[in-house]
């Protein structure tokens, strides 16, 4: 296994050290979008991409990540989140996935559900500010996308419905609720319960400037020995002509499809994505499945994730591939190609869910190897369908296990990356920026530009052409993204000689304008 890894790294290194762009550098203003796309598509396999979703999950349930404890003051909660966002931006991440509905509750003033207990310690009590509104504003100020992460059916981490606040919908509609393995769930087989969850989620979509709506892997609960999810009455009422498994999958399908439609009707630019358990079905069960031998989400939690991709109900899928390369039951190196093949031919983007929490210590000894997670990222580059990664969770990654955060800073995230444009989201490129000027100052080279015509862009991208004849098409030339301003100082320009800079404008769907450039002698 290690020999194979060494070969992967040697091949990638050879590509990186020999790669040029195969064309002369375009003069300022000369590169058209079509030419840029052709150049980018022609980049050698293995080169760090200019566009890649770099995400971090921030869990709120039982105060895993944020807030770190219940009952913090608003100022303390806000300071914690600012710190997490600052550190994420410092590592050149471009998206955060913040859990805002952990247990049929809310991190915003929802008319449908009570304030989350994970804010104040008491369900239904206001924290004194709007956490979701604050998070959106602070994320966007750092040019981080904010994907709101919702749990669709989990009601409580304990089993006593009477411990919920009296106004909770689960107490007002006890026929919606099932107890399973010491927790409370909305029954996906109850149409009114599904409708309620969708309404609660859509309240956040319509009221906040979200970039995405996000689910993880929880639909029907994971199987627990000796436990029965008691939906026999609902199956008798609604499941005529179907098997129990098909009916349950149909309930989840209906929820996913309905929510996808409602999101696009309300805000077409908001992306809907799901991060499922990494195995759909095993090949031994289904010839369409993966070369694995683990729990099957299709059969165990009734999540037909492959169908959601093929039907294009979701904008992106981020399977949780929380295993090592060569792991017998679920090898990472078997699952990445399977998911790449699954999204191929669809407009659904593929991000990989990565287990930062396992780095450095786990029952699988390979997680004790500092090369394990970097090898995942190198392997991903062999599959163009992989459009990025999301790490669980933010605190484990920021703790720099086995030096991995340093490796990101110095290598994989040495340059910023733009968020990939979604084929499912409509949009056109904005107008190019106005004239760019450059001058040497004590801190480097100071660039300024003016806004172009038309609607104001969401942000700008700044590039410095390299010696291989590349301009904006090469990820290694992206210096920074700038939000809320029209100036940037390059702190590390060549000390002497000619240097060419380009600035582009991008809208909120990350479509990029033609560049405006300038050459400094």
Short mmCIF file of C-alpha atoms in Angstrom, two decimals:
data_model
loop_
_atom_site.label_atom_id
_atom_site.label_comp_id
_atom_site.label_asym_id
_atom_site.label_seq_id
_atom_site.Cartn_x
_atom_site.Cartn_y
_atom_site.Cartn_z
CA UNK A 1 0.00 0.00 0.00
CA UNK A 2 2.79 2.45 0.89
CA UNK A 3 4.58 1.62 -2.36
CA UNK A 4 1.46 2.63 -4.28
CA UNK A 5 1.31 5.88 -2.33
CA UNK A 6 4.91 6.70 -3.12
CA UNK A 7 4.18 6.16 -6.82
CA UNK A 8 1.13 8.47 -6.64
CA UNK A 9 3.22 11.20 -5.00
CA UNK A 10 6.11 10.82 -7.45
CA UNK A 11 3.79 11.06 -10.42
CA UNK A 12 2.09 14.12 -8.97
CA UNK A 13 5.43 15.78 -8.20
CA UNK A 14 6.64 15.14 -11.75
CA UNK A 15 3.49 16.75 -13.12
CA UNK A 16 3.86 19.80 -10.89
CA UNK A 17 7.53 20.40 -11.63
CA UNK A 18 7.21 20.02 -15.39
CA UNK A 19 3.88 21.76 -15.89
CA UNK A 20 3.62 24.90 -17.94
CA UNK A 21 0.48 26.27 -19.51
CA UNK A 22 1.39 25.43 -23.06
CA UNK A 23 0.80 28.95 -24.36
CA UNK A 24 2.27 32.40 -24.15
CA UNK A 25 1.06 34.69 -21.43
CA UNK A 26 -1.96 36.66 -22.53
CA UNK A 27 -1.51 40.43 -22.55
CA UNK A 28 -3.70 42.45 -20.19
CA UNK A 29 -7.42 42.34 -21.12
CA UNK A 30 -6.84 39.77 -23.86
CA UNK A 31 -7.98 36.56 -22.16
CA UNK A 32 -11.60 35.73 -22.97
CA UNK A 33 -13.73 33.41 -20.79
CA UNK A 34 -13.62 30.76 -23.51
CA UNK A 35 -9.83 30.90 -23.68
CA UNK A 36 -9.56 30.78 -19.91
CA UNK A 37 -11.81 27.70 -19.77
CA UNK A 38 -9.76 25.95 -22.42
CA UNK A 39 -6.53 26.71 -20.61
CA UNK A 40 -7.89 25.56 -17.26
CA UNK A 41 -9.29 22.37 -18.72
CA UNK A 42 -5.90 21.67 -20.24
CA UNK A 43 -3.99 21.88 -16.97
CA UNK A 44 -2.06 18.64 -16.32
CA UNK A 45 -3.71 16.13 -14.04
CA UNK A 46 -2.34 16.55 -10.54
CA UNK A 47 -1.83 20.31 -10.49
CA UNK A 48 -3.52 22.16 -7.65
CA UNK A 49 -6.80 23.42 -9.11
CA UNK A 50 -7.73 27.06 -9.24
CA UNK A 51 -11.27 26.17 -8.18
CA UNK A 52 -11.88 23.87 -5.23
CA UNK A 53 -14.43 23.85 -2.44
CA UNK A 54 -12.47 23.92 0.83
CA UNK A 55 -14.95 23.41 3.64
CA UNK A 56 -15.13 22.85 7.38
CA UNK A 57 -18.04 21.47 9.40
CA UNK A 58 -18.94 23.36 12.59
CA UNK A 59 -21.17 21.20 14.81
CA UNK A 60 -23.45 22.70 17.45
CA UNK A 61 -25.24 19.59 18.74
CA UNK A 62 -24.20 18.92 22.36
CA UNK A 63 -21.82 21.90 21.93
CA UNK A 64 -19.28 19.90 19.95
CA UNK A 65 -17.69 22.95 18.26
CA UNK A 66 -19.76 26.10 18.73
CA UNK A 67 -20.80 27.46 21.11
CA UNK A 68 -18.22 25.61 23.19
CA UNK A 69 -20.62 25.53 26.15
CA UNK A 70 -24.17 26.57 26.94
CA UNK A 71 -24.87 29.84 28.68
CA UNK A 72 -22.04 31.91 27.23
CA UNK A 73 -22.84 35.59 26.84
CA UNK A 74 -23.62 36.88 23.34
CA UNK A 75 -20.20 38.56 23.25
CA UNK A 76 -18.47 35.30 24.19
CA UNK A 77 -20.37 33.29 21.59
CA UNK A 78 -19.62 35.87 18.93
CA UNK A 79 -15.93 36.02 19.83
CA UNK A 80 -15.69 32.23 19.57
CA UNK A 81 -17.26 32.18 16.12
CA UNK A 82 -15.14 35.07 14.87
CA UNK A 83 -12.05 33.19 16.01
CA UNK A 84 -13.11 30.01 14.19
CA UNK A 85 -13.84 31.97 11.02
CA UNK A 86 -10.55 33.89 11.25
CA UNK A 87 -8.57 30.70 11.59
CA UNK A 88 -10.47 29.04 8.74
CA UNK A 89 -9.80 32.01 6.46
CA UNK A 90 -6.17 32.03 7.59
CA UNK A 91 -5.82 28.48 6.28
CA UNK A 92 -7.40 29.60 2.99
CA UNK A 93 -10.66 27.70 3.41
CA UNK A 94 -13.53 29.20 1.43
CA UNK A 95 -16.64 27.65 3.02
CA UNK A 96 -18.05 26.75 6.42
CA UNK A 97 -20.94 24.37 7.10
CA UNK A 98 -22.59 25.58 10.30
CA UNK A 99 -25.12 23.39 12.13
CA UNK A 100 -28.14 25.63 12.80
CA UNK A 101 -30.93 23.07 13.41
CA UNK A 102 -29.30 20.29 15.42
CA UNK A 103 -32.45 18.83 17.05
CA UNK A 104 -35.68 20.30 15.68
CA UNK A 105 -34.70 23.63 17.20
CA UNK A 106 -33.20 26.82 15.82
CA UNK A 107 -30.17 29.08 15.86
CA UNK A 108 -32.36 31.90 14.57
CA UNK A 109 -35.70 33.37 15.72
CA UNK A 110 -37.86 30.76 14.02
CA UNK A 111 -41.66 30.92 14.05
CA UNK A 112 -41.71 27.13 13.65
CA UNK A 113 -39.38 25.84 16.36
CA UNK A 114 -37.89 26.95 19.69
CA UNK A 115 -34.48 28.46 20.31
CA UNK A 116 -31.87 25.72 20.62
CA UNK A 117 -30.89 24.61 24.11
CA UNK A 118 -27.25 24.55 22.94
CA UNK A 119 -27.20 28.35 23.02
CA UNK A 120 -28.40 29.21 26.52
CA UNK A 121 -28.77 25.81 28.15
CA UNK A 122 -32.57 26.12 28.17
CA UNK A 123 -34.64 25.34 25.13
CA UNK A 124 -36.83 28.21 24.00
CA UNK A 125 -34.77 30.97 25.65
CA UNK A 126 -33.40 33.67 23.33
CA UNK A 127 -29.61 34.09 23.34
CA UNK A 128 -30.06 37.84 23.01
CA UNK A 129 -29.01 38.11 19.36
CA UNK A 130 -29.51 36.30 16.04
CA UNK A 131 -26.72 33.68 15.75
CA UNK A 132 -27.50 32.71 12.15
CA UNK A 133 -27.68 36.32 11.00
CA UNK A 134 -24.41 37.04 12.79
CA UNK A 135 -22.74 33.97 11.27
CA UNK A 136 -23.77 34.85 7.71
CA UNK A 137 -22.45 38.40 8.06
CA UNK A 138 -19.15 37.36 9.63
CA UNK A 139 -18.54 34.54 7.14
CA UNK A 140 -19.19 36.75 4.14
CA UNK A 141 -16.94 39.48 5.53
CA UNK A 142 -14.10 36.95 5.24
CA UNK A 143 -15.28 35.74 1.84
CA UNK A 144 -16.32 32.39 3.32
CA UNK A 145 -19.46 30.74 2.00
CA UNK A 146 -21.99 29.92 4.72
CA UNK A 147 -23.89 26.67 4.21
CA UNK A 148 -26.59 26.22 6.86
CA UNK A 149 -26.53 22.64 8.14
CA UNK A 150 -29.90 21.20 9.20
CA UNK A 151 -30.82 17.86 10.75
CA UNK A 152 -34.18 17.02 9.15
CA UNK A 153 -35.73 14.49 11.56
CA UNK A 154 -33.87 14.38 14.88
CA UNK A 155 -35.97 15.93 17.67
CA UNK A 156 -33.93 15.38 20.82
CA UNK A 157 -30.82 13.61 22.07
CA UNK A 158 -32.89 12.20 24.95
CA UNK A 159 -36.11 10.15 24.99
CA UNK A 160 -38.58 12.09 27.19
CA UNK A 161 -40.84 14.32 25.11
CA UNK A 162 -41.92 16.12 28.28
CA UNK A 163 -38.43 17.54 28.66
CA UNK A 164 -39.00 19.62 25.53
CA UNK A 165 -40.31 23.15 25.94
CA UNK A 166 -44.12 23.13 26.19
CA UNK A 167 -44.56 24.91 22.85
CA UNK A 168 -42.41 22.43 20.94
CA UNK A 169 -44.16 20.97 17.86
CA UNK A 170 -43.24 17.48 19.05
CA UNK A 171 -45.35 17.99 22.16
CA UNK A 172 -48.22 19.52 20.24
CA UNK A 173 -48.12 16.69 17.67
CA UNK A 174 -47.06 13.53 19.53
CA UNK A 175 -48.22 11.39 16.59
CA UNK A 176 -45.28 12.79 14.60
CA UNK A 177 -42.72 11.43 17.06
CA UNK A 178 -41.01 8.09 17.59
CA UNK A 179 -38.59 7.06 20.34
CA UNK A 180 -35.62 5.04 19.21
CA UNK A 181 -32.40 4.09 20.97
CA UNK A 182 -32.83 6.72 23.68
CA UNK A 183 -33.64 9.63 21.35
CA UNK A 184 -36.67 11.29 19.78
CA UNK A 185 -37.25 11.53 16.04
CA UNK A 186 -39.85 12.90 13.70
CA UNK A 187 -41.25 9.95 11.78
CA UNK A 188 -40.45 10.48 8.07
CA UNK A 189 -43.54 8.40 7.26
CA UNK A 190 -45.83 11.14 8.61
CA UNK A 191 -46.48 13.63 5.77
CA UNK A 192 -47.25 16.45 8.22
CA UNK A 193 -43.92 15.93 9.99
CA UNK A 194 -42.04 16.09 6.71
CA UNK A 195 -43.95 19.24 5.80
CA UNK A 196 -43.08 20.83 9.13
CA UNK A 197 -39.35 20.15 8.77
CA UNK A 198 -39.35 21.54 5.24
CA UNK A 199 -41.21 24.67 6.39
CA UNK A 200 -38.75 25.23 9.23
CA UNK A 201 -35.79 24.95 6.87
CA UNK A 202 -37.35 27.18 4.24
CA UNK A 203 -37.88 29.89 6.85
CA UNK A 204 -34.10 30.20 7.13
CA UNK A 205 -33.64 30.01 3.36
CA UNK A 206 -36.04 32.86 2.67
CA UNK A 207 -34.86 35.14 5.49
CA UNK A 208 -31.06 34.79 5.33
CA UNK A 209 -28.39 35.25 2.67
CA UNK A 210 -27.34 31.60 2.70
CA UNK A 211 -25.02 30.08 0.14
CA UNK A 212 -26.27 26.58 0.73
CA UNK A 213 -28.64 24.23 2.55
CA UNK A 214 -26.83 21.20 3.89
CA UNK A 215 -27.77 17.81 5.38
CA UNK A 216 -25.42 15.23 6.82
CA UNK A 217 -26.10 11.48 6.94
CA UNK A 218 -29.03 11.31 9.39
CA UNK A 219 -32.37 10.32 7.86
CA UNK A 220 -33.95 7.24 9.44
CA UNK A 221 -31.85 6.47 12.53
CA UNK A 222 -28.90 4.14 12.26
CA UNK A 223 -29.82 0.58 13.34
CA UNK A 224 -29.40 -0.26 17.02
CA UNK A 225 -29.42 -3.82 18.28
CA UNK A 226 -32.71 -4.86 19.83
CA UNK A 227 -34.47 -1.62 18.81
CA UNK A 228 -37.51 -1.21 16.56
CA UNK A 229 -38.50 2.00 14.80
CA UNK A 230 -42.24 1.74 15.34
CA UNK A 231 -43.82 3.05 12.15
CA UNK A 232 -46.14 0.09 11.57
CA UNK A 233 -49.28 2.25 11.79
CA UNK A 234 -47.97 4.74 9.25
CA UNK A 235 -46.86 1.96 6.94
CA UNK A 236 -50.35 0.45 7.12
CA UNK A 237 -51.87 3.84 6.34
CA UNK A 238 -49.52 5.01 3.57
CA UNK A 239 -47.47 2.06 2.36
CA UNK A 240 -49.98 0.01 0.41
CA UNK A 241 -48.40 -1.97 -2.41
CA UNK A 242 -44.85 -1.34 -1.23
CA UNK A 243 -42.28 -3.10 0.90
CA UNK A 244 -41.33 -1.45 4.17
CA UNK A 245 -37.86 -0.60 2.86
CA UNK A 246 -39.13 0.90 -0.39
CA UNK A 247 -41.77 2.89 1.48
CA UNK A 248 -39.22 4.31 3.91
CA UNK A 249 -36.88 5.22 1.06
CA UNK A 250 -39.81 6.81 -0.72
CA UNK A 251 -40.50 8.99 2.32
CA UNK A 252 -36.93 10.27 2.37
CA UNK A 253 -36.95 10.69 -1.42
CA UNK A 254 -40.12 12.77 -1.21
CA UNK A 255 -38.60 15.01 1.43
CA UNK A 256 -35.37 15.56 -0.50
CA UNK A 257 -37.16 16.20 -3.80
CA UNK A 258 -39.71 18.56 -2.25
CA UNK A 259 -37.08 20.60 -0.46
CA UNK A 260 -34.92 20.79 -3.59
CA UNK A 261 -37.84 22.18 -5.54
CA UNK A 262 -38.76 24.71 -2.88
CA UNK A 263 -35.20 25.99 -2.51
CA UNK A 264 -34.82 26.56 -6.25
CA UNK A 265 -38.20 28.27 -6.46
CA UNK A 266 -37.34 30.64 -3.61
CA UNK A 267 -33.65 31.32 -4.35
CA UNK A 268 -32.16 29.63 -7.43
CA UNK A 269 -28.60 30.52 -6.39
CA UNK A 270 -28.78 28.63 -3.07
CA UNK A 271 -27.17 25.23 -3.43
CA UNK A 272 -28.65 22.13 -1.81
CA UNK A 273 -26.17 19.48 -0.78
CA UNK A 274 -26.10 16.28 1.25
CA UNK A 275 -23.20 14.52 2.96
CA UNK A 276 -24.28 10.88 3.14
CA UNK A 277 -22.67 7.86 4.74
CA UNK A 278 -19.90 6.88 2.34
CA UNK A 279 -21.32 3.53 1.17
CA UNK A 280 -24.50 3.48 -0.90
CA UNK A 281 -24.55 -0.31 -1.40
CA UNK A 282 -21.89 -2.99 -1.57
CA UNK A 283 -21.12 -4.61 -4.89
CA UNK A 284 -21.95 -8.02 -3.43
CA UNK A 285 -25.50 -6.78 -2.80
CA UNK A 286 -25.95 -4.70 -5.94
CA UNK A 287 -23.75 -4.74 -9.06
CA UNK A 288 -24.04 -0.94 -9.15
CA UNK A 289 -22.48 -0.71 -5.69
CA UNK A 290 -18.91 -0.12 -4.56
CA UNK A 291 -16.14 -2.64 -3.88
CA UNK A 292 -16.80 -2.45 -0.14
CA UNK A 293 -18.19 -4.59 2.66
CA UNK A 294 -19.76 -2.21 5.13
CA UNK A 295 -23.07 -0.77 6.29
CA UNK A 296 -25.24 0.21 3.33
CA UNK A 297 -27.06 3.53 3.64
CA UNK A 298 -29.66 2.40 1.10
CA UNK A 299 -30.72 -0.49 3.32
CA UNK A 300 -29.83 0.67 6.85
CA UNK A 301 -31.02 4.30 6.95
CA UNK A 302 -33.15 4.26 3.77
CA UNK A 303 -31.11 6.92 1.99
CA UNK A 304 -30.95 6.28 -1.76
CA UNK A 305 -28.10 8.71 -2.28
CA UNK A 306 -27.23 7.44 -5.74
CA UNK A 307 -30.76 8.18 -6.89
CA UNK A 308 -30.58 11.76 -5.59
CA UNK A 309 -27.48 12.29 -7.69
CA UNK A 310 -28.84 10.65 -10.84
CA UNK A 311 -32.12 12.57 -10.55
CA UNK A 312 -30.17 15.82 -9.92
CA UNK A 313 -32.27 16.68 -6.88
CA UNK A 314 -29.14 17.98 -5.17
CA UNK A 315 -26.45 20.40 -6.31
CA UNK A 316 -23.62 18.56 -4.63
CA UNK A 317 -22.93 15.34 -2.77
CA UNK A 318 -20.22 15.09 -0.10
CA UNK A 319 -19.93 11.42 0.93
CA UNK A 320 -18.26 10.86 4.28
CA UNK A 321 -15.25 8.77 3.27
CA UNK A 322 -13.90 8.41 6.78
CA UNK A 323 -11.63 5.43 6.06
CA UNK A 324 -8.00 5.03 5.10
CA UNK A 325 -6.48 3.99 1.80
CA UNK A 326 -6.63 0.21 1.68
CA UNK A 327 -8.98 -0.16 4.66
CA UNK A 328 -10.45 -3.66 4.07
CA UNK A 329 -14.17 -3.00 4.53
CA UNK A 330 -14.28 0.42 2.89
CA UNK A 331 -11.08 1.48 1.12
CA UNK A 332 -10.83 5.19 0.44
CA UNK A 333 -9.13 4.40 -2.85
CA UNK A 334 -12.12 2.31 -3.97
CA UNK A 335 -14.80 4.75 -2.85
CA UNK A 336 -13.44 7.93 -4.47
CA UNK A 337 -13.53 6.36 -7.96
CA UNK A 338 -17.01 4.95 -7.28
CA UNK A 339 -18.41 8.35 -6.31
CA UNK A 340 -16.59 10.01 -9.21
CA UNK A 341 -18.25 7.55 -11.58
CA UNK A 342 -21.60 8.13 -9.89
CA UNK A 343 -21.59 11.90 -10.51
CA UNK A 344 -20.11 11.55 -14.01
CA UNK A 345 -22.61 12.60 -16.64
CA UNK A 346 -24.71 14.57 -14.13
CA UNK A 347 -24.57 18.21 -13.10
CA UNK A 348 -24.04 17.24 -9.46
CA UNK A 349 -20.71 18.24 -7.96
CA UNK A 350 -18.65 15.89 -5.79
CA UNK A 351 -16.94 17.00 -2.61
CA UNK A 352 -15.26 14.48 -0.31
CA UNK A 353 -16.07 14.38 3.40
CA UNK A 354 -12.77 13.95 5.26
CA UNK A 355 -12.28 12.68 8.82
CA UNK A 356 -9.97 15.24 10.42
CA UNK A 357 -11.06 13.90 13.80
CA UNK A 358 -9.39 10.56 13.10
CA UNK A 359 -5.95 11.91 12.25
CA UNK A 360 -3.38 10.84 14.82
CA UNK A 361 -5.41 8.34 16.79
CA UNK A 362 -7.91 5.68 15.83
CA UNK A 363 -8.42 1.93 15.86
CA UNK A 364 -7.06 1.91 12.29
CA UNK A 365 -3.30 2.42 12.78
CA UNK A 366 -2.93 4.04 9.36
CA UNK A 367 -4.51 7.19 10.82
CA UNK A 368 -1.32 7.47 12.85
CA UNK A 369 0.64 8.07 9.65
CA UNK A 370 1.12 11.77 8.87
CA UNK A 371 0.96 10.93 5.14
CA UNK A 372 -2.55 9.42 5.28
CA UNK A 373 -4.68 12.54 4.82
CA UNK A 374 -2.28 14.20 2.35
CA UNK A 375 -2.43 11.00 0.33
CA UNK A 376 -6.21 11.36 0.19
CA UNK A 377 -5.85 14.78 -1.40
CA UNK A 378 -3.24 13.58 -3.86
CA UNK A 379 -5.47 10.67 -4.85
CA UNK A 380 -8.40 13.06 -5.35
CA UNK A 381 -6.41 14.93 -7.98
CA UNK A 382 -6.43 11.81 -10.13
CA UNK A 383 -10.23 12.20 -10.42
CA UNK A 384 -11.32 15.46 -12.05
CA UNK A 385 -14.87 14.93 -10.79
CA UNK A 386 -13.70 15.69 -7.23
CA UNK A 387 -14.41 19.40 -6.80
CA UNK A 388 -13.29 19.84 -3.19
CA UNK A 389 -13.23 18.55 0.38
CA UNK A 390 -15.09 19.19 3.65
CA UNK A 391 -13.44 18.28 6.96
CA UNK A 392 -15.10 17.09 10.14
CA UNK A 393 -14.67 18.99 12.25
CA UNK A 394 -13.22 22.46 12.46
CA UNK A 395 -11.65 22.12 15.90
CA UNK A 396 -9.93 18.82 15.18
CA UNK A 397 -8.43 20.24 12.01
CA UNK A 398 -7.38 23.54 13.61
CA UNK A 399 -5.62 21.54 16.34
CA UNK A 400 -3.09 20.60 13.60
CA UNK A 401 -3.08 16.81 14.11
CA UNK A 402 0.19 15.30 12.91
CA UNK A 403 0.98 18.67 11.34
CA UNK A 404 -1.84 18.40 8.78
CA UNK A 405 -3.01 22.01 9.12
CA UNK A 406 0.59 23.08 8.50
CA UNK A 407 0.66 20.85 5.42
CA UNK A 408 -2.47 22.57 4.14
CA UNK A 409 -1.01 26.03 4.75
CA UNK A 410 2.32 25.28 3.12
CA UNK A 411 1.27 22.92 0.34
CA UNK A 412 -2.32 22.09 -0.58
CA UNK A 413 -3.65 25.52 0.45
CA UNK A 414 -0.52 27.50 -0.41
CA UNK A 415 -2.72 29.63 -2.65
CA UNK A 416 -6.37 30.60 -2.32
CA UNK A 417 -8.96 28.74 -4.37
CA UNK A 418 -12.19 29.94 -5.93
CA UNK A 419 -15.41 28.08 -5.18
CA UNK A 420 -16.39 25.97 -8.21
CA UNK A 421 -19.27 27.23 -10.31
CA UNK A 422 -22.26 24.92 -9.94
CA UNK A 423 -23.72 23.65 -13.23
CA UNK A 424 -27.09 23.55 -11.45
CA UNK A 425 -27.09 27.27 -10.60
CA UNK A 426 -27.93 29.85 -13.29
CA UNK A 427 -25.64 32.80 -13.74
CA UNK A 428 -23.47 34.80 -16.10
CA UNK A 429 -20.10 36.45 -15.66
CA UNK A 430 -20.13 40.00 -14.29
CA UNK A 431 -18.50 42.96 -16.01
CA UNK A 432 -14.73 43.19 -15.81
CA UNK A 433 -13.21 45.58 -13.28
CA UNK A 434 -12.15 49.04 -14.32
CA UNK A 435 -8.56 50.08 -14.96
CA UNK A 436 -5.89 48.49 -12.74
CA UNK A 437 -2.88 50.43 -11.48
CA UNK A 438 0.22 49.08 -9.76
CA UNK A 439 3.07 50.74 -7.91
CA UNK A 440 5.89 49.58 -5.70
CA UNK A 441 5.47 50.58 -2.07
CA UNK A 442 7.34 49.71 1.11
CA UNK A 443 5.14 46.66 1.72
CA UNK A 444 5.29 45.23 -1.79
CA UNK A 445 3.24 46.16 -4.85
CA UNK A 446 0.04 48.11 -4.30
CA UNK A 447 -2.78 47.35 -6.74
CA UNK A 448 -5.90 49.44 -7.11
CA UNK A 449 -8.76 49.18 -9.55
CA UNK A 450 -12.20 50.61 -10.13
CA UNK A 451 -15.53 48.86 -10.30
CA UNK A 452 -16.77 47.86 -13.73
CA UNK A 453 -20.19 48.52 -15.13
CA UNK A 454 -23.41 46.77 -14.14
CA UNK A 455 -24.21 45.20 -10.82
CA UNK A 456 -21.54 45.29 -8.15
CA UNK A 457 -19.61 42.00 -7.93
CA UNK A 458 -19.50 39.93 -4.77
CA UNK A 459 -15.70 39.99 -4.69
CA UNK A 460 -12.55 40.26 -6.81
CA UNK A 461 -9.70 37.85 -7.54
CA UNK A 462 -6.11 39.04 -7.90
CA UNK A 463 -3.51 37.12 -9.94
CA UNK A 464 0.19 37.53 -10.67
CA UNK A 465 1.37 36.01 -13.95
CA UNK A 466 4.18 33.48 -13.61
CA UNK A 467 7.25 32.71 -15.66
CA UNK A 468 5.65 29.70 -17.39
CA UNK A 469 3.39 31.86 -19.52
CA UNK A 470 0.31 31.47 -17.31
CA UNK A 471 -2.19 34.08 -16.23
CA UNK A 472 -5.55 33.61 -14.53
CA UNK A 473 -5.94 29.99 -15.62
CA UNK A 474 -3.36 28.64 -13.17
CA UNK A 475 -4.28 28.17 -9.53
CA UNK A 476 -0.72 28.88 -8.46
CA UNK A 477 -1.10 32.46 -9.75
CA UNK A 478 -4.11 33.34 -7.58
CA UNK A 479 -2.84 35.69 -4.87
CA UNK A 480 -6.00 36.68 -3.05
CA UNK A 481 -9.71 37.30 -3.13
CA UNK A 482 -10.88 40.73 -2.06
CA UNK A 483 -14.36 41.41 -0.72
CA UNK A 484 -15.63 44.87 0.12
CA UNK A 485 -12.77 46.80 -1.48
CA UNK A 486 -10.88 47.64 -4.67
CA UNK A 487 -7.26 47.44 -3.53
CA UNK A 488 -4.68 44.81 -2.61
CA UNK A 489 -0.98 44.81 -1.72
CA UNK A 490 1.12 41.93 -3.01
CA UNK A 491 3.60 41.36 -0.17
CA UNK A 492 5.98 39.08 -2.08
CA UNK A 493 6.47 40.40 -5.64
CA UNK A 494 9.69 39.84 -7.57
CA UNK A 495 12.14 42.43 -6.27
CA UNK A 496 13.09 43.65 -9.73
CA UNK A 497 11.95 43.24 -13.30
CA UNK A 498 8.64 43.16 -15.10
CA UNK A 499 5.58 41.73 -13.36
CA UNK A 500 2.04 41.44 -14.70
CA UNK A 501 -1.09 41.42 -12.56
CA UNK A 502 -4.69 40.60 -13.43
CA UNK A 503 -7.89 41.40 -11.53
CA UNK A 504 -11.25 39.74 -12.20
CA UNK A 505 -14.72 40.30 -10.77
CA UNK A 506 -16.88 37.44 -9.47
CA UNK A 507 -20.55 37.35 -8.58
CA UNK A 508 -22.13 35.42 -5.72
CA UNK A 509 -22.40 32.30 -7.91
CA UNK A 510 -18.64 32.55 -8.56
CA UNK A 511 -18.87 33.26 -12.27
CA UNK A 512 -15.72 35.16 -13.24
CA UNK A 513 -15.33 38.13 -15.54
CA UNK A 514 -12.68 38.64 -18.17
CA UNK A 515 -9.51 39.99 -16.57
CA UNK A 516 -8.23 43.51 -16.40
CA UNK A 517 -4.46 43.69 -16.18
CA UNK A 518 -1.44 45.88 -15.81
CA UNK A 519 2.30 45.39 -16.18
CA UNK A 520 4.76 46.94 -13.77
CA UNK A 521 8.37 47.45 -14.84
#
